[in-house]
mmCIF file of C-alpha atoms in Angstrom:
data_model
loop_
_atom_site.group_PDB
_atom_site.id
_atom_site.type_symbol
_atom_site.label_atom_id
_atom_site.label_comp_id
_atom_site.label_asym_id
_atom_site.label_seq_id
_atom_site.Cartn_x
_atom_site.Cartn_y
_atom_site.Cartn_z
ATOM 1 C CA MET A 1 62.909 -31.956 73.602
ATOM 2 C CA THR A 2 58.427 -32.279 72.423
ATOM 3 C CA THR A 3 56.975 -34.709 74.379
ATOM 4 C CA LEU A 4 53.643 -36.099 71.950
ATOM 5 C CA SER A 5 50.487 -36.518 73.708
ATOM 6 C CA VAL A 6 47.730 -37.468 71.412
ATOM 7 C CA ALA A 7 46.499 -33.955 71.680
ATOM 8 C CA GLY A 8 49.882 -32.565 70.521
ATOM 9 C CA PRO A 9 51.792 -30.427 72.136
ATOM 10 C CA ARG A 10 50.540 -26.939 74.589
ATOM 11 C CA PRO A 11 51.478 -23.685 73.872
ATOM 12 C CA ARG A 12 54.047 -21.991 76.604
ATOM 13 C CA PRO A 13 52.778 -19.278 78.332
ATOM 14 C CA ASP A 14 55.314 -16.751 77.163
ATOM 15 C CA ALA A 15 54.697 -18.386 74.097
ATOM 16 C CA VAL A 16 50.976 -18.027 72.521
ATOM 17 C CA ASP A 17 51.721 -16.652 69.439
ATOM 18 C CA ARG A 18 54.262 -18.990 68.121
ATOM 19 C CA PRO A 19 53.252 -21.306 65.574
ATOM 20 C CA ARG A 20 52.586 -24.924 66.682
ATOM 21 C CA VAL A 21 54.233 -27.437 63.885
ATOM 22 C CA LEU A 22 53.325 -31.420 63.519
ATOM 23 C CA LEU A 23 56.232 -33.579 61.906
ATOM 24 C CA ALA A 24 55.073 -36.815 60.714
ATOM 25 C CA PRO A 25 58.055 -38.892 58.519
ATOM 26 C CA ILE A 26 57.210 -42.083 57.133
ATOM 27 C CA THR A 27 58.981 -44.557 59.357
ATOM 28 C CA VAL A 28 60.284 -47.479 59.025
ATOM 29 C CA THR A 29 59.650 -51.172 59.244
ATOM 30 C CA PRO A 30 62.239 -52.294 62.122
ATOM 31 C CA SER A 31 62.725 -55.673 59.943
ATOM 32 C CA LYS A 32 66.173 -53.936 58.349
ATOM 33 C CA PRO A 33 69.426 -52.798 58.592
ATOM 34 C CA LEU A 34 69.078 -48.418 58.270
ATOM 35 C CA THR A 35 70.224 -48.074 54.095
ATOM 36 C CA PRO A 36 71.553 -44.979 52.441
ATOM 37 C CA SER A 37 67.608 -43.745 51.933
ATOM 38 C CA HIS A 38 66.834 -44.285 55.543
ATOM 39 C CA LEU A 39 69.556 -42.381 56.809
ATOM 40 C CA LYS A 40 68.516 -39.541 54.071
ATOM 41 C CA GLY A 41 65.068 -39.456 55.305
ATOM 42 C CA LEU A 42 66.207 -39.813 59.015
ATOM 43 C CA LEU A 43 68.654 -36.773 58.768
ATOM 44 C CA TRP A 44 66.241 -34.219 56.704
ATOM 45 C CA THR A 45 64.001 -34.898 59.750
ATOM 46 C CA ASP A 46 66.074 -34.427 62.627
ATOM 47 C CA VAL A 47 67.275 -30.607 60.752
ATOM 48 C CA MET A 48 63.790 -29.841 60.046
ATOM 49 C CA TYR A 49 63.215 -30.772 63.585
ATOM 50 C CA ARG A 50 65.153 -29.160 65.934
ATOM 51 C CA ALA A 51 65.995 -26.418 63.374
ATOM 52 C CA THR A 52 61.839 -24.975 63.472
ATOM 53 C CA ARG A 53 62.646 -25.155 67.051
ATOM 54 C CA PRO A 54 63.114 -21.659 67.732
ATOM 55 C CA LEU A 55 61.105 -20.079 65.186
ATOM 56 C CA ALA A 56 57.757 -22.232 66.218
ATOM 57 C CA ASP A 57 56.188 -25.172 68.658
ATOM 58 C CA VAL A 58 57.422 -28.462 67.345
ATOM 59 C CA ALA A 59 56.106 -32.077 68.273
ATOM 60 C CA TYR A 60 58.275 -35.051 66.018
ATOM 61 C CA ARG A 61 55.300 -37.478 65.759
ATOM 62 C CA TYR A 62 57.412 -40.792 64.834
ATOM 63 C CA SER A 63 55.613 -44.135 66.597
ATOM 64 C CA HIS A 64 56.004 -47.323 65.545
ATOM 65 C CA THR A 65 53.367 -48.645 67.094
ATOM 66 C CA THR A 66 50.643 -46.788 64.651
ATOM 67 C CA TYR A 67 52.266 -48.582 61.850
ATOM 68 C CA HIS A 68 52.715 -52.497 63.682
ATOM 69 C CA PRO A 69 49.343 -53.496 61.861
ATOM 70 C CA THR A 70 49.966 -53.222 58.636
ATOM 71 C CA GLU A 71 50.648 -56.289 56.705
ATOM 72 C CA GLN A 72 54.633 -56.620 56.093
ATOM 73 C CA THR A 73 55.589 -56.215 59.726
ATOM 74 C CA LEU A 74 52.726 -58.640 60.870
ATOM 75 C CA GLY A 75 53.412 -61.010 57.789
ATOM 76 C CA PHE A 76 57.094 -61.190 58.870
ATOM 77 C CA TRP A 77 56.332 -61.581 62.622
ATOM 78 C CA GLU A 78 54.216 -64.559 61.744
ATOM 79 C CA PHE A 79 56.743 -66.024 59.294
ATOM 80 C CA LEU A 80 59.076 -66.243 61.584
ATOM 81 C CA ASP A 81 57.651 -67.694 64.589
ATOM 82 C CA ARG A 82 56.659 -70.553 61.815
ATOM 83 C CA SER A 83 59.743 -71.009 59.892
ATOM 84 C CA ARG A 84 61.271 -70.436 63.354
ATOM 85 C CA GLY A 85 59.524 -71.154 66.234
ATOM 86 C CA ALA A 86 60.798 -69.712 70.251
ATOM 87 C CA THR A 87 63.889 -67.501 68.906
ATOM 88 C CA ASP A 88 66.066 -65.761 70.643
ATOM 89 C CA TYR A 89 66.625 -62.448 68.677
ATOM 90 C CA GLY A 90 68.410 -60.950 71.418
ATOM 91 C CA ASP A 91 71.652 -61.573 69.741
ATOM 92 C CA PHE A 92 71.314 -60.584 66.241
ATOM 93 C CA THR A 93 72.734 -58.873 64.176
ATOM 94 C CA GLU A 94 70.967 -56.160 61.424
ATOM 95 C CA GLU A 95 72.162 -57.466 58.686
ATOM 96 C CA ARG A 96 71.124 -61.781 60.081
ATOM 97 C CA ILE A 97 67.588 -59.801 60.504
ATOM 98 C CA GLY A 98 67.499 -58.353 57.339
ATOM 99 C CA GLU A 99 68.280 -61.495 55.912
ATOM 100 C CA LEU A 100 65.137 -63.442 57.599
ATOM 101 C CA TYR A 101 63.173 -60.210 56.304
ATOM 102 C CA ALA A 102 64.507 -60.675 52.165
ATOM 103 C CA ALA A 103 63.106 -63.953 52.981
ATOM 104 C CA PHE A 104 59.902 -62.902 54.253
ATOM 105 C CA ARG A 105 59.166 -61.467 51.179
ATOM 106 C CA ALA A 106 60.405 -63.591 48.663
ATOM 107 C CA ALA A 107 57.191 -66.626 50.666
ATOM 108 C CA GLU A 108 54.340 -67.069 50.107
ATOM 109 C CA ARG A 109 51.712 -64.797 52.580
ATOM 110 C CA ALA A 110 50.078 -66.293 55.590
ATOM 111 C CA PRO A 111 46.189 -65.757 55.184
ATOM 112 C CA ALA A 112 44.452 -62.991 57.261
ATOM 113 C CA GLN A 113 43.082 -64.895 59.809
ATOM 114 C CA ALA A 114 46.895 -66.027 60.887
ATOM 115 C CA LEU A 115 48.022 -62.590 61.405
ATOM 116 C CA LEU A 116 44.846 -61.548 63.821
ATOM 117 C CA PRO A 117 46.490 -62.350 66.980
ATOM 118 C CA TYR A 118 49.468 -60.634 66.514
ATOM 119 C CA ALA A 119 46.935 -57.534 65.458
ATOM 120 C CA GLU A 120 45.677 -57.897 68.685
ATOM 121 C CA ALA A 121 48.341 -57.907 70.581
ATOM 122 C CA VAL A 122 50.129 -55.106 68.704
ATOM 123 C CA GLU A 123 46.854 -52.960 69.919
ATOM 124 C CA SER A 124 47.644 -54.029 73.525
ATOM 125 C CA GLY A 125 51.621 -52.262 73.294
ATOM 126 C CA TRP A 126 53.532 -56.166 72.907
ATOM 127 C CA VAL A 127 56.253 -56.152 69.714
ATOM 128 C CA HIS A 128 57.772 -58.893 68.274
ATOM 129 C CA PRO A 129 61.140 -59.659 69.694
ATOM 130 C CA VAL A 130 63.337 -59.477 66.793
ATOM 131 C CA SER A 131 61.765 -56.005 66.410
ATOM 132 C CA THR A 132 62.449 -54.833 69.053
ATOM 133 C CA ARG A 133 65.860 -56.170 68.848
ATOM 134 C CA ILE A 134 65.959 -54.200 65.703
ATOM 135 C CA LEU A 135 64.728 -51.149 67.611
ATOM 136 C CA GLN A 136 66.987 -51.335 70.237
ATOM 137 C CA LEU A 137 69.709 -51.037 67.590
ATOM 138 C CA TRP A 138 68.636 -48.685 65.976
ATOM 139 C CA SER A 139 68.859 -46.642 69.349
ATOM 140 C CA GLY A 140 72.011 -46.636 69.711
ATOM 141 C CA HIS A 141 72.787 -45.410 65.570
ATOM 142 C CA TYR A 142 70.155 -41.849 66.420
ATOM 143 C CA ALA A 143 72.542 -42.069 69.562
ATOM 144 C CA ALA A 144 75.712 -41.666 67.848
ATOM 145 C CA LEU A 145 74.513 -39.568 65.188
ATOM 146 C CA GLY A 146 72.914 -37.387 67.736
ATOM 147 C CA LEU A 147 69.484 -37.918 66.647
ATOM 148 C CA HIS A 148 66.235 -36.735 68.241
ATOM 149 C CA ASN A 149 64.140 -40.184 69.265
ATOM 150 C CA PRO A 150 61.058 -39.887 69.107
ATOM 151 C CA GLY A 151 60.182 -42.481 71.090
ATOM 152 C CA LEU A 152 61.943 -46.106 69.245
ATOM 153 C CA LEU A 153 61.209 -47.691 72.318
ATOM 154 C CA GLN A 154 58.059 -46.596 73.755
ATOM 155 C CA HIS A 155 54.108 -48.008 73.267
ATOM 156 C CA GLN A 156 52.939 -44.683 71.689
ATOM 157 C CA PRO A 157 48.935 -45.868 70.426
ATOM 158 C CA PRO A 158 47.321 -43.775 67.567
ATOM 159 C CA GLY A 159 44.178 -41.729 68.658
ATOM 160 C CA LEU A 160 41.598 -43.018 67.202
ATOM 161 C CA GLY A 161 41.455 -47.055 66.301
ATOM 162 C CA LEU A 162 40.804 -48.129 62.944
ATOM 163 C CA ASP A 163 36.234 -48.368 62.728
ATOM 164 C CA ALA A 164 36.224 -45.029 64.859
ATOM 165 C CA ALA A 165 39.486 -43.424 61.855
ATOM 166 C CA LEU A 166 36.649 -45.121 59.343
ATOM 167 C CA GLU A 167 33.730 -43.004 61.118
ATOM 168 C CA ARG A 168 35.290 -39.776 60.995
ATOM 169 C CA LEU A 169 36.451 -40.401 57.639
ATOM 170 C CA THR A 170 32.349 -40.626 56.752
ATOM 171 C CA GLY A 171 31.357 -38.228 58.727
ATOM 172 C CA LEU A 172 33.921 -35.769 56.053
ATOM 173 C CA GLY A 173 32.121 -37.772 53.379
ATOM 174 C CA MET A 174 35.073 -39.753 52.574
ATOM 175 C CA CYS A 175 34.487 -42.904 52.570
ATOM 176 C CA LEU A 176 33.642 -45.845 51.073
ATOM 177 C CA ASP A 177 33.073 -48.851 53.220
ATOM 178 C CA GLN A 178 31.571 -52.327 51.000
ATOM 179 C CA ARG A 179 32.170 -54.317 54.442
ATOM 180 C CA GLU A 180 28.806 -54.944 55.373
ATOM 181 C CA VAL A 181 28.820 -57.095 51.184
ATOM 182 C CA GLY A 182 31.939 -58.142 52.828
ATOM 183 C CA GLY A 183 34.411 -55.724 50.807
ATOM 184 C CA PRO A 184 37.162 -54.212 51.286
ATOM 185 C CA VAL A 185 37.268 -49.537 52.234
ATOM 186 C CA TYR A 186 38.406 -46.638 49.695
ATOM 187 C CA LEU A 187 39.052 -43.137 50.833
ATOM 188 C CA ASP A 188 36.875 -41.770 48.673
ATOM 189 C CA LEU A 189 38.146 -38.286 47.231
ATOM 190 C CA THR A 190 37.053 -39.042 43.597
ATOM 191 C CA ARG A 191 34.857 -34.778 44.018
ATOM 192 C CA PHE A 192 38.871 -33.961 44.338
ATOM 193 C CA GLY A 193 39.798 -35.527 41.063
ATOM 194 C CA LEU A 194 41.557 -37.208 42.847
ATOM 195 C CA PRO A 195 41.562 -41.542 42.015
ATOM 196 C CA LEU A 196 39.794 -44.351 45.106
ATOM 197 C CA ARG A 197 41.985 -45.423 47.988
ATOM 198 C CA GLN A 198 42.341 -48.812 49.774
ATOM 199 C CA LEU A 199 42.395 -48.491 53.056
ATOM 200 C CA VAL A 200 41.246 -51.763 54.450
ATOM 201 C CA THR A 201 41.073 -55.369 51.996
ATOM 202 C CA ALA A 202 38.310 -57.407 52.141
ATOM 203 C CA ASP A 203 39.228 -60.051 54.753
ATOM 204 C CA ARG A 204 40.283 -56.621 57.231
ATOM 205 C CA ARG A 205 43.597 -55.559 56.800
ATOM 206 C CA PRO A 206 44.673 -52.282 56.931
ATOM 207 C CA ASN A 207 47.796 -50.610 54.396
ATOM 208 C CA TYR A 208 50.063 -47.964 55.480
ATOM 209 C CA LEU A 209 47.764 -45.238 54.534
ATOM 210 C CA ALA A 210 45.348 -46.034 56.464
ATOM 211 C CA CYS A 211 47.124 -45.874 59.869
ATOM 212 C CA ALA A 212 48.590 -42.617 59.122
ATOM 213 C CA LEU A 213 44.584 -42.082 59.483
ATOM 214 C CA ARG A 214 44.174 -43.568 62.910
ATOM 215 C CA GLU A 215 47.247 -41.417 63.762
ATOM 216 C CA LEU A 216 47.052 -38.135 62.123
ATOM 217 C CA ILE A 217 43.104 -37.721 62.472
ATOM 218 C CA PRO A 218 43.282 -36.435 65.375
ATOM 219 C CA LEU A 219 46.329 -34.539 65.296
ATOM 220 C CA ALA A 220 45.848 -33.032 62.883
ATOM 221 C CA PRO A 221 43.239 -29.732 64.780
ATOM 222 C CA ASP A 222 45.802 -29.036 66.818
ATOM 223 C CA PHE A 223 48.068 -27.562 64.374
ATOM 224 C CA ASP A 224 48.981 -25.072 62.413
ATOM 225 C CA GLU A 225 51.233 -26.514 59.874
ATOM 226 C CA VAL A 226 51.339 -30.521 59.052
ATOM 227 C CA VAL A 227 54.566 -31.723 57.554
ATOM 228 C CA LEU A 228 54.560 -34.827 55.825
ATOM 229 C CA LEU A 229 57.907 -36.546 55.403
ATOM 230 C CA TYR A 230 58.153 -39.185 52.581
ATOM 231 C CA ASP A 231 59.835 -41.042 49.444
ATOM 232 C CA HIS A 232 58.959 -40.056 46.025
ATOM 233 C CA GLU A 233 57.231 -43.363 44.868
ATOM 234 C CA LEU A 234 55.366 -42.251 47.802
ATOM 235 C CA ASP A 235 52.952 -39.602 46.449
ATOM 236 C CA PRO A 236 50.007 -40.511 44.467
ATOM 237 C CA ASP A 237 49.234 -42.136 48.443
ATOM 238 C CA TYR A 238 50.227 -38.186 50.417
ATOM 239 C CA GLN A 239 48.208 -35.904 48.068
ATOM 240 C CA GLN A 240 45.577 -37.890 49.647
ATOM 241 C CA LEU A 241 47.094 -38.101 52.983
ATOM 242 C CA GLU A 242 47.422 -34.168 52.895
ATOM 243 C CA ARG A 243 43.610 -33.551 51.781
ATOM 244 C CA VAL A 244 42.616 -35.151 54.251
ATOM 245 C CA LEU A 245 44.086 -33.502 56.950
ATOM 246 C CA THR A 246 43.895 -30.050 55.132
ATOM 247 C CA ALA A 247 39.561 -31.222 55.581
ATOM 248 C CA LEU A 248 40.442 -30.608 59.498
ATOM 249 C CA GLY A 249 42.293 -27.101 59.509
ATOM 250 C CA PRO A 250 46.102 -27.070 59.353
ATOM 251 C CA ARG A 251 47.687 -26.501 56.048
ATOM 252 C CA VAL A 252 49.229 -29.174 55.413
ATOM 253 C CA ARG A 253 52.766 -29.482 53.723
ATOM 254 C CA ARG A 254 54.820 -32.141 51.533
ATOM 255 C CA VAL A 255 58.179 -32.794 52.010
ATOM 256 C CA ALA A 256 58.932 -35.560 49.078
ATOM 257 C CA VAL A 257 62.771 -36.916 49.455
ATOM 258 C CA GLY A 258 64.373 -38.738 46.682
ATOM 259 C CA ARG A 259 66.222 -42.229 47.704
ATOM 260 C CA VAL A 260 69.826 -42.686 47.472
ATOM 261 C CA PRO A 261 70.323 -45.279 44.595
ATOM 262 C CA ILE A 262 73.483 -48.051 45.211
ATOM 263 C CA GLU A 263 75.408 -48.359 41.825
ATOM 264 C CA GLY A 264 72.630 -46.684 39.902
ATOM 265 C CA ARG A 265 69.877 -48.349 40.770
ATOM 266 C CA ILE A 266 67.510 -48.018 43.063
ATOM 267 C CA CYS A 267 65.947 -50.851 45.388
ATOM 268 C CA SER A 268 63.763 -51.484 48.014
ATOM 269 C CA ALA A 269 65.700 -52.346 50.971
ATOM 270 C CA ARG A 270 63.763 -56.270 51.760
ATOM 271 C CA HIS A 271 65.680 -57.272 48.076
ATOM 272 C CA GLY A 272 68.973 -56.659 50.563
ATOM 273 C CA GLY A 273 71.964 -55.560 48.528
ATOM 274 C CA TRP A 274 72.795 -53.360 51.887
ATOM 275 C CA ARG A 275 74.808 -55.479 53.037
ATOM 276 C CA GLY A 276 78.640 -52.929 54.011
ATOM 277 C CA LEU A 277 76.834 -50.094 53.295
ATOM 278 C CA HIS A 278 74.275 -49.226 56.327
ATOM 279 C CA ALA A 279 74.158 -47.186 59.527
ATOM 280 C CA GLY A 280 76.227 -49.522 61.781
ATOM 281 C CA THR A 281 78.879 -49.976 59.095
ATOM 282 C CA LEU A 282 78.581 -46.457 57.766
ATOM 283 C CA ILE A 283 79.318 -44.747 61.736
ATOM 284 C CA ASP A 284 81.710 -47.228 62.387
ATOM 285 C CA ALA A 285 83.866 -46.512 59.334
ATOM 286 C CA ALA A 286 83.231 -42.538 60.467
ATOM 287 C CA ARG A 287 83.939 -42.994 63.787
ATOM 288 C CA ALA A 288 87.279 -44.564 62.945
ATOM 289 C CA GLU A 289 89.036 -41.847 61.177
ATOM 290 C CA TYR A 290 86.636 -38.714 62.938
ATOM 291 C CA HIS A 291 85.344 -37.544 65.961
ATOM 292 C CA GLU A 292 82.167 -38.478 66.839
ATOM 293 C CA ASP A 293 80.876 -34.240 66.461
ATOM 294 C CA ALA A 294 82.248 -34.176 62.693
ATOM 295 C CA VAL A 295 80.804 -37.675 61.780
ATOM 296 C CA ARG A 296 77.450 -36.073 63.147
ATOM 297 C CA LEU A 297 77.797 -32.745 60.766
ATOM 298 C CA GLY A 298 79.414 -33.981 58.489
ATOM 299 C CA MET A 299 76.762 -37.464 57.755
ATOM 300 C CA ARG A 300 74.261 -33.991 57.704
ATOM 301 C CA LEU A 301 76.420 -32.631 55.036
ATOM 302 C CA TYR A 302 76.411 -35.240 52.747
ATOM 303 C CA PHE A 303 72.586 -36.391 53.050
ATOM 304 C CA ILE A 304 71.067 -33.711 53.002
ATOM 305 C CA ALA A 305 73.434 -31.126 50.887
ATOM 306 C CA VAL A 306 75.327 -32.696 48.379
ATOM 307 C CA LEU A 307 72.606 -35.283 47.335
ATOM 308 C CA GLY A 308 70.146 -33.067 48.141
ATOM 309 C CA PRO A 309 66.182 -33.633 47.173
ATOM 310 C CA GLY A 310 66.189 -36.318 44.217
ATOM 311 C CA TRP A 311 67.167 -39.107 43.698
ATOM 312 C CA GLN A 312 69.799 -39.376 41.320
ATOM 313 C CA GLN A 313 73.010 -39.225 42.917
ATOM 314 C CA SER A 314 74.019 -42.959 43.964
ATOM 315 C CA PHE A 315 76.082 -43.177 47.098
ATOM 316 C CA ARG A 316 79.301 -42.877 47.204
ATOM 317 C CA SER A 317 81.640 -43.456 50.288
ATOM 318 C CA ASP A 318 84.785 -41.254 49.544
ATOM 319 C CA LEU A 319 81.976 -38.293 49.171
ATOM 320 C CA LEU A 320 80.501 -39.224 52.382
ATOM 321 C CA LEU A 321 83.836 -39.082 53.911
ATOM 322 C CA GLN A 322 85.199 -36.071 52.010
ATOM 323 C CA CYS A 323 81.942 -34.395 53.972
ATOM 324 C CA ILE A 324 82.354 -35.677 56.872
ATOM 325 C CA LYS A 325 86.236 -33.946 57.013
ATOM 326 C CA ARG A 326 85.392 -30.849 55.482
ATOM 327 C CA ALA A 327 83.134 -31.337 58.380
ATOM 328 C CA ALA A 328 85.563 -31.270 60.546
ATOM 329 C CA ARG A 329 87.002 -27.694 58.977
ATOM 330 C CA LEU A 330 83.668 -26.449 60.276
ATOM 331 C CA LEU A 331 83.932 -26.823 63.276
ATOM 332 C CA ASP A 332 87.291 -26.182 64.158
ATOM 333 C CA THR A 333 86.656 -22.619 62.550
ATOM 334 C CA ALA A 334 83.353 -22.360 63.976
ATOM 335 C CA GLY A 335 82.437 -18.587 64.976
ATOM 336 C CA PRO A 336 81.402 -17.262 68.071
ATOM 337 C CA GLU A 337 78.104 -17.746 69.595
ATOM 338 C CA THR A 338 75.534 -15.557 68.508
ATOM 339 C CA ASP A 339 72.565 -13.907 70.795
ATOM 340 C CA GLY A 340 68.943 -15.849 70.242
ATOM 341 C CA VAL A 341 67.356 -13.076 68.106
ATOM 342 C CA ALA A 342 70.385 -13.149 65.856
ATOM 343 C CA LEU A 343 70.180 -16.897 65.443
ATOM 344 C CA GLU A 344 66.415 -17.171 65.056
ATOM 345 C CA ASP A 345 66.815 -14.733 62.458
ATOM 346 C CA ARG A 346 69.973 -17.014 60.578
ATOM 347 C CA LEU A 347 67.487 -19.572 60.702
ATOM 348 C CA ALA A 348 64.110 -18.193 59.102
ATOM 349 C CA ARG A 349 66.535 -17.173 56.195
ATOM 350 C CA HIS A 350 65.474 -20.687 55.261
ATOM 351 C CA ARG A 351 62.039 -20.059 54.978
ATOM 352 C CA LYS A 352 59.801 -19.188 52.215
ATOM 353 C CA ASP A 353 55.996 -19.321 53.202
ATOM 354 C CA HIS A 354 55.989 -22.417 55.337
ATOM 355 C CA VAL A 355 56.754 -22.140 58.665
ATOM 356 C CA TYR A 356 59.247 -25.209 58.843
ATOM 357 C CA VAL A 357 63.067 -24.280 58.230
ATOM 358 C CA ALA A 358 63.872 -26.010 54.638
ATOM 359 C CA PRO A 359 66.142 -28.452 55.761
ATOM 360 C CA TYR A 360 68.528 -28.200 52.379
ATOM 361 C CA ARG A 361 68.384 -24.856 51.898
ATOM 362 C CA LEU A 362 70.120 -24.670 55.665
ATOM 363 C CA THR A 363 72.582 -27.004 54.857
ATOM 364 C CA SER A 364 73.876 -26.232 51.305
ATOM 365 C CA HIS A 365 74.165 -22.789 52.804
ATOM 366 C CA LEU A 366 77.567 -23.631 54.855
ATOM 367 C CA LEU A 367 79.485 -25.632 51.610
ATOM 368 C CA GLY A 368 78.571 -22.363 50.321
ATOM 369 C CA LYS A 369 81.948 -20.843 48.816
ATOM 370 C CA ARG A 370 82.959 -17.195 50.841
ATOM 371 C CA ARG A 371 80.164 -17.997 53.686
ATOM 372 C CA ALA A 372 81.580 -16.363 56.842
ATOM 373 C CA ALA A 373 82.415 -19.544 59.593
ATOM 374 C CA PRO A 374 79.033 -20.993 60.924
ATOM 375 C CA ALA A 375 78.124 -19.646 64.502
ATOM 376 C CA THR A 376 79.148 -22.141 67.008
ATOM 377 C CA ASP A 377 75.546 -22.586 68.595
ATOM 378 C CA LEU A 378 73.857 -22.920 65.029
ATOM 379 C CA LEU A 379 76.073 -25.727 64.441
ATOM 380 C CA ARG A 380 75.065 -27.574 68.089
ATOM 381 C CA THR A 381 71.445 -26.434 67.817
ATOM 382 C CA VAL A 382 70.652 -27.741 64.319
ATOM 383 C CA PHE A 383 73.447 -30.291 63.058
ATOM 384 C CA LEU A 384 75.402 -31.770 66.582
#
């Protein structure tokens, strides 16, 4: 699988004409269970990555290191150390950690000064034990679902420090920096008709968008196409990110994936509501009845083809199990393997004017009536 360095993947001698694609999905804060909304985004990205690889040189950038400096992560760590002291989190469940995170979100925020030691430690590769524990548990879920693991437990720092990223933005004429007078820093894209967007607070705390710029500004020029995957609620920020990265050369594609309502309501995981509905419990329930490949394919059929890119349908465990049952039948009737050219042609049908393969178009095709049985190599390459 593709290993991504800061400079991006280098084309192989036999594939110099292949387009270069960078997939950059939004990360999930390692502080809670993976909800149905998280699973949808992860499965969507995984199918896009695996389906596009036969057609292009694809890098999948998903670095928790980059986004640890945000207040929601550092604040959680500081809250735990202040309220619980030296706790061993080695046997904590996702549910228990999620309850602690909900308590943090309901508590009064710590001053910025209290977070500085954590921010400095992150730059050196340190991760709080509570997030290490969560990432270990998530690694198990990735393995169970056949998800490409982009380095959940690896130290993968962004290519630019915060000051260097702001200097690059200033050089592009896209930065309003008020730090010299004790103010915040803004991304200034007003000449493009976009509003000012704060990147760094007056007390020097960067937000998620600032962290994304640290990571993607040095990477983007090495690719022909950059694909940003995120949830609809963050569309304003990703319009801004698209504008900055486009100025660096690549074509930038924004792919918004809707969250999954629970009983008709879309709620942030910070408020709980995931008990019995997170990745660990869903995987265990499915694997109790079906074999591993059926679970992997069925999860993709449900979260991509059935739920679709929007957010209208609430999560239904009965439909999930129906999809896994359907997946088992598809696997039993899978057609013979095809040659590589035929596989590439089949995948290429599910693109428009972009290089990446659209997960919804491809996965929905498997559920179409009167469709020929899917080829074994297609299932193995993309879905298992």
